[in-house]
Amino acid sequence: MFIPYSCQQITDEDIAAVTAVLRSEYLTQGPAVAAFEQAFAVRHQVAHAVAVSNATAALHIGCLALGVGPDSWVWTTPNTFLASANCARYCGAAVDFVDIDPVTRNISPAELARKLEAAEAKGTLPSVVIPVDFAGLPCDMREIRSLADRYGFKILQDASHAAGATYLDRPVGSAWADLTVFSFHAVKVITTAEGGLLVTQDAALAEKLRLLRSHGMTRDPAQMEQAPEGPWYYEQQELGFNYRLTDVQAALGASQLARIDTLGVQRDALAQRYDRLLAELPLRLPARQADRQSSWHLYAVEIDAQRTRARRIDVFKQLRAAGLGVNVHYIPVHLQPYYARQGFRRGDFPAAEGYYDQALSIPLFPTLTHAQQDQVVHLLGQALQDCA
């Protein structure tokens, strides 16, 4: 029996919500998107939510709304998916990276502070920093906000893994970043099949995002540069994009959002059970921090080379052959050929590279049964023994 590292959970309620839209007058650009945005904003204690076609699109227009352009520097973590860096390149900006904290696997506030001090002396401070809540664990946003206020950069928080997570007793996206991005890809905490969303407390930023997601076009007379010629009239005010979410997707997202807390409890219970079952194996387990609650999008372990000679490649192959859909999150972005051609090389960010060299994401999703989880633990222990 194959056990994937993650998978979506679709209920009868989800199907009914989508069916209702399919039978309505609007498949897109109707009321379901606004309803989903409002529900997400309320749940995450934020003033504005703007839904888009995917999280990469969200990161792209987030950069644009924050003023990123060809003269900008944007910094992010190397331990992330490609989109966290690519979004800045889409705007013509230069990209650099900040190494991770080896415990949280998130961007290191100490490394960020050190790098900012050096950049200030050289006149190369970033205009935007993109911290990433890896695996669903929120970053040290209070410390990053303090640095932002000191050095004058904006924060575009990539919470693609972290819908429903909390930091300092508040939902992710509510308090510290200028903009926060969420992903609703099929394997995320909640899904719209494909989709993304940005939240902000800033009304002007939200309005800019709404303009950018739909061709830079408005039908609001109050925003137009000249009086409307008739009810059909619209104006393009920015070079925008077709990054809209459909009503069909929004209906699925709203249905899933209604049980986000239940899904979070299920994921956390499974993660706690992994913590107990894996405690004696030669692994480094995900961190738990007292001041934040992970959404547990991923359960990523590291093979502890000090305690076993087992190689990650051998363990990975044996687990895949046994029917476990293990994966590796992530190859450090700076090691990709595109970024290597910009001068980055192995050794630049040793903590991220050290994590990657031993990382393994094992199955975690709400419908994972205890019997399946026991099988994962048994096969992982067997592989570590066989490959040592």
XYZ file of C-alpha atoms in Angstrom, residues 36-368:
333
model
C -13.861 33.387 0.940
C -11.652 36.459 1.349
C -13.841 37.824 4.120
C -13.938 34.521 5.987
C -10.164 34.127 5.726
C -9.589 37.695 6.935
C -11.828 37.149 9.961
C -10.181 33.833 10.849
C -6.686 35.333 10.577
C -7.576 38.604 12.335
C -6.587 40.848 9.463
C -8.340 43.709 7.707
C -7.887 42.700 4.070
C -7.522 39.431 2.137
C -6.943 39.252 -1.625
C -7.291 35.854 -3.321
C -5.297 34.983 -6.443
C -4.667 32.051 -8.759
C -1.706 30.615 -6.824
C 0.846 31.563 -4.189
C 3.536 32.292 -6.775
C 1.233 34.925 -8.281
C 0.649 36.238 -4.758
C 4.375 36.589 -4.145
C 4.822 38.300 -7.517
C 2.190 40.984 -7.045
C 3.150 41.271 -3.389
C 6.629 42.307 -4.492
C 5.180 44.758 -7.011
C 2.800 46.275 -4.461
C 5.749 46.829 -2.109
C 7.647 48.676 -4.820
C 10.155 46.013 -5.874
C 11.801 46.817 -9.192
C 15.080 46.606 -11.137
C 16.937 48.731 -8.571
C 15.804 46.640 -5.595
C 17.457 44.005 -3.475
C 15.210 41.269 -2.067
C 16.453 38.777 0.523
C 14.913 35.437 1.434
C 15.918 32.076 2.853
C 17.631 29.355 0.794
C 15.449 26.726 2.510
C 12.288 27.275 0.519
C 10.582 26.550 -2.771
C 11.859 28.412 -5.844
C 8.948 30.885 -5.918
C 10.107 32.701 -2.768
C 13.116 33.981 -4.708
C 11.773 33.927 -8.264
C 9.043 36.445 -7.425
C 11.672 39.149 -6.976
C 13.415 38.207 -10.208
C 10.099 38.598 -12.068
C 10.272 42.256 -10.996
C 13.865 42.646 -12.185
C 15.271 42.778 -8.641
C 18.519 41.280 -7.390
C 18.136 38.386 -4.925
C 20.271 37.369 -1.978
C 19.791 34.836 0.785
C 20.083 34.675 4.566
C 21.075 31.404 6.208
C 18.691 29.483 8.449
C 18.591 28.742 12.146
C 19.426 25.012 12.292
C 16.794 24.412 14.995
C 13.759 26.145 13.490
C 14.995 25.751 9.874
C 13.648 29.256 9.274
C 15.576 32.399 8.388
C 17.987 33.186 11.234
C 17.371 36.575 12.915
C 21.005 36.637 14.048
C 22.272 36.028 10.501
C 19.816 38.596 9.171
C 21.046 41.209 11.655
C 24.670 40.492 10.785
C 24.017 40.715 7.064
C 21.981 43.913 7.394
C 24.780 45.621 9.287
C 27.236 44.721 6.551
C 24.819 45.758 3.801
C 24.196 49.129 5.433
C 27.930 49.846 5.351
C 28.022 48.986 1.629
C 24.771 50.753 0.717
C 23.096 47.532 -0.433
C 20.235 47.161 2.053
C 17.233 45.157 0.857
C 13.940 46.861 0.103
C 12.019 43.680 0.957
C 12.812 40.597 3.050
C 10.781 37.413 2.498
C 10.864 35.154 5.579
C 9.360 31.717 4.981
C 7.418 29.737 7.602
C 9.011 26.418 6.689
C 6.844 23.316 7.229
C 4.236 25.528 8.937
C 6.399 26.808 11.831
C 6.167 30.617 12.036
C 9.380 32.628 11.767
C 10.733 34.902 14.493
C 8.578 37.739 13.225
C 8.949 40.036 16.240
C 12.716 40.124 15.780
C 12.407 40.516 12.000
C 9.914 43.387 12.480
C 12.364 45.124 14.799
C 15.085 44.852 12.157
C 12.682 46.087 9.467
C 11.882 49.176 11.507
C 15.580 49.824 12.077
C 16.805 49.278 8.516
C 13.736 50.381 6.564
C 12.812 47.256 4.603
C 9.332 45.816 4.029
C 8.332 42.305 5.112
C 6.612 39.963 2.662
C 5.976 36.896 4.790
C 5.722 33.641 2.858
C 3.279 31.643 4.976
C 2.460 29.225 2.159
C 2.874 26.358 4.650
C 1.288 28.078 7.612
C -2.454 28.730 7.223
C -3.938 28.386 10.694
C -0.595 28.621 12.514
C -0.158 31.026 15.415
C 2.680 33.205 16.707
C 2.631 34.992 20.077
C -1.038 34.012 20.472
C -2.159 35.567 17.189
C -2.805 34.007 13.775
C 0.023 34.140 11.262
C -0.320 37.172 9.018
C -2.109 39.406 11.498
C 0.538 41.437 13.294
C 4.094 41.695 11.967
C 4.435 41.613 8.167
C 3.432 44.278 5.647
C 2.005 41.485 3.484
C 1.603 37.766 4.114
C 1.113 35.111 1.428
C -0.745 31.809 1.819
C -0.933 28.832 -0.537
C -3.911 26.564 -1.202
C -2.180 23.972 -3.388
C -3.657 20.486 -3.139
C -1.230 19.270 -0.448
C -1.429 22.372 1.752
C -3.317 22.679 5.058
C -6.454 23.779 3.210
C -6.859 23.670 -0.547
C -8.606 25.331 -3.465
C -6.864 22.804 -5.779
C -4.572 25.637 -6.891
C -4.759 29.059 -5.326
C -3.145 31.700 -3.165
C -4.049 34.682 -1.035
C -2.431 37.777 0.467
C -3.421 39.455 3.718
C -2.570 42.925 4.994
C -3.751 45.525 7.469
C -3.025 48.259 4.903
C -6.039 49.327 2.811
C -3.896 51.003 0.135
C -1.784 47.870 -0.332
C -4.923 45.738 -0.595
C -6.355 48.013 -3.277
C -3.082 47.839 -5.213
C -3.162 44.047 -5.058
C -6.741 43.896 -6.329
C -5.741 46.074 -9.263
C -2.661 43.984 -10.098
C -4.483 40.624 -9.971
C -6.936 41.647 -12.717
C -5.042 43.316 -15.564
C -4.498 46.550 -13.611
C -8.093 47.368 -14.478
C -10.820 49.104 -12.485
C -14.541 49.699 -12.979
C -14.798 51.897 -9.877
C -15.610 55.490 -10.925
C -13.978 56.800 -7.762
C -10.607 55.443 -8.947
C -10.836 56.580 -12.563
C -8.806 59.381 -14.092
C -11.736 60.588 -16.167
C -15.511 60.429 -15.912
C -17.011 57.134 -17.176
C -18.397 57.258 -20.705
C -21.123 54.808 -19.723
C -21.880 51.749 -17.555
C -19.515 49.637 -19.670
C -16.508 51.863 -18.979
C -13.293 50.605 -17.369
C -9.742 51.884 -17.074
C -6.383 50.129 -17.026
C -4.260 51.968 -14.504
C -1.389 49.510 -14.005
C 0.301 46.783 -16.015
C -1.484 43.991 -14.211
C -2.025 40.277 -14.697
C -4.770 37.698 -14.945
C -4.160 36.223 -11.504
C -7.801 35.799 -10.445
C -9.151 32.907 -8.404
C -12.388 31.342 -9.673
C -15.617 31.069 -7.680
C -15.398 27.293 -7.974
C -12.019 27.313 -6.241
C -13.142 29.873 -3.671
C -16.140 27.737 -2.720
C -13.835 24.789 -2.040
C -11.518 27.031 -0.044
C -14.329 28.446 2.088
C -15.617 24.954 2.845
C -12.139 23.799 3.858
C -11.529 26.949 5.894
C -14.573 26.134 8.016
C -12.691 23.141 9.460
C -9.159 24.577 9.535
C -8.977 24.345 13.326
C -10.027 20.692 13.294
C -7.449 19.954 10.598
C -4.805 21.708 12.681
C -5.620 19.629 15.763
C -5.430 16.421 13.711
C -2.073 17.357 12.197
C -0.639 18.368 15.566
C -1.783 15.131 17.203
C -0.094 13.101 14.495
C 3.073 15.202 14.793
C 3.138 14.672 18.571
C 2.735 10.953 18.025
C 5.678 10.995 15.601
C 7.707 12.843 18.239
C 7.149 9.941 20.641
C 7.530 7.080 18.161
C 10.709 8.427 16.545
C 12.445 9.596 19.709
C 14.933 6.711 19.863
C 15.891 6.695 16.175
C 19.048 8.480 14.934
C 17.081 11.472 13.699
C 16.767 15.173 14.405
C 13.067 15.936 14.740
C 11.183 19.161 13.956
C 11.402 21.899 16.553
C 8.566 22.895 18.849
C 8.640 26.459 20.136
C 6.655 27.584 23.182
C 5.619 30.917 21.631
C 4.186 29.553 18.367
C 2.071 26.728 16.966
C 2.995 25.126 13.678
C 0.337 24.220 11.139
C 2.333 21.015 10.494
C 2.171 21.171 6.729
C 5.256 18.938 6.741
C 6.958 16.623 9.192
C 10.593 16.841 8.127
C 13.307 14.870 9.921
C 17.078 14.906 9.509
C 19.236 11.813 9.572
C 21.749 12.361 12.376
C 25.152 11.585 10.879
C 26.688 11.590 14.372
C 24.538 8.606 15.344
C 24.298 6.561 12.146
C 26.235 5.857 8.982
C 23.036 5.533 6.965
C 23.024 7.790 3.909
C 19.944 9.770 3.051
C 19.951 8.574 -0.584
C 19.918 4.916 0.495
C 17.216 5.451 3.116
C 15.134 7.416 0.614
C 15.366 4.692 -2.039
C 14.484 1.911 0.390
C 11.454 3.804 1.693
C 10.201 4.595 -1.794
C 10.611 0.944 -2.783
C 8.577 -0.014 0.302
C 5.690 2.229 -0.770
C 6.320 5.369 1.266
C 6.035 8.626 -0.656
C 8.831 10.346 1.231
C 10.219 13.554 -0.208
C 12.909 16.170 0.401
C 12.026 19.794 1.198
C 14.029 21.675 -0.109
C 17.081 21.783 -2.323
C 18.598 25.143 -1.284
C 17.550 27.706 -3.872
C 21.044 29.177 -4.254
C 22.324 25.792 -5.506
C 19.939 25.741 -8.469
C 21.724 26.343 -11.811
C 19.855 29.604 -12.424
C 21.095 31.102 -9.152
C 24.532 29.482 -9.402
C 24.992 31.485 -12.615
C 24.499 34.596 -10.493
C 27.514 33.681 -8.385
C 26.131 31.580 -5.541
C 27.902 28.356 -4.635
C 27.927 25.542 -2.102
C 29.341 26.803 1.175
C 27.568 30.168 1.045
C 24.800 29.132 3.456
C 26.126 26.166 5.455
C 23.186 25.734 7.840
C 20.677 25.436 4.985
C 23.000 23.106 3.100
C 23.611 20.964 6.182
C 19.885 20.617 6.761
C 19.248 19.714 3.119
C 21.968 17.052 3.067
C 20.117 14.966 5.671
C 16.478 16.068 5.271
C 13.562 13.730 4.693
C 9.843 14.584 4.754
C 7.743 11.661 5.930
C 3.966 11.199 5.507
C 1.725 13.600 7.419
C -1.876 14.466 6.563
C -5.124 14.507 8.558
C -6.446 11.172 7.298
C -3.208 9.307 8.068
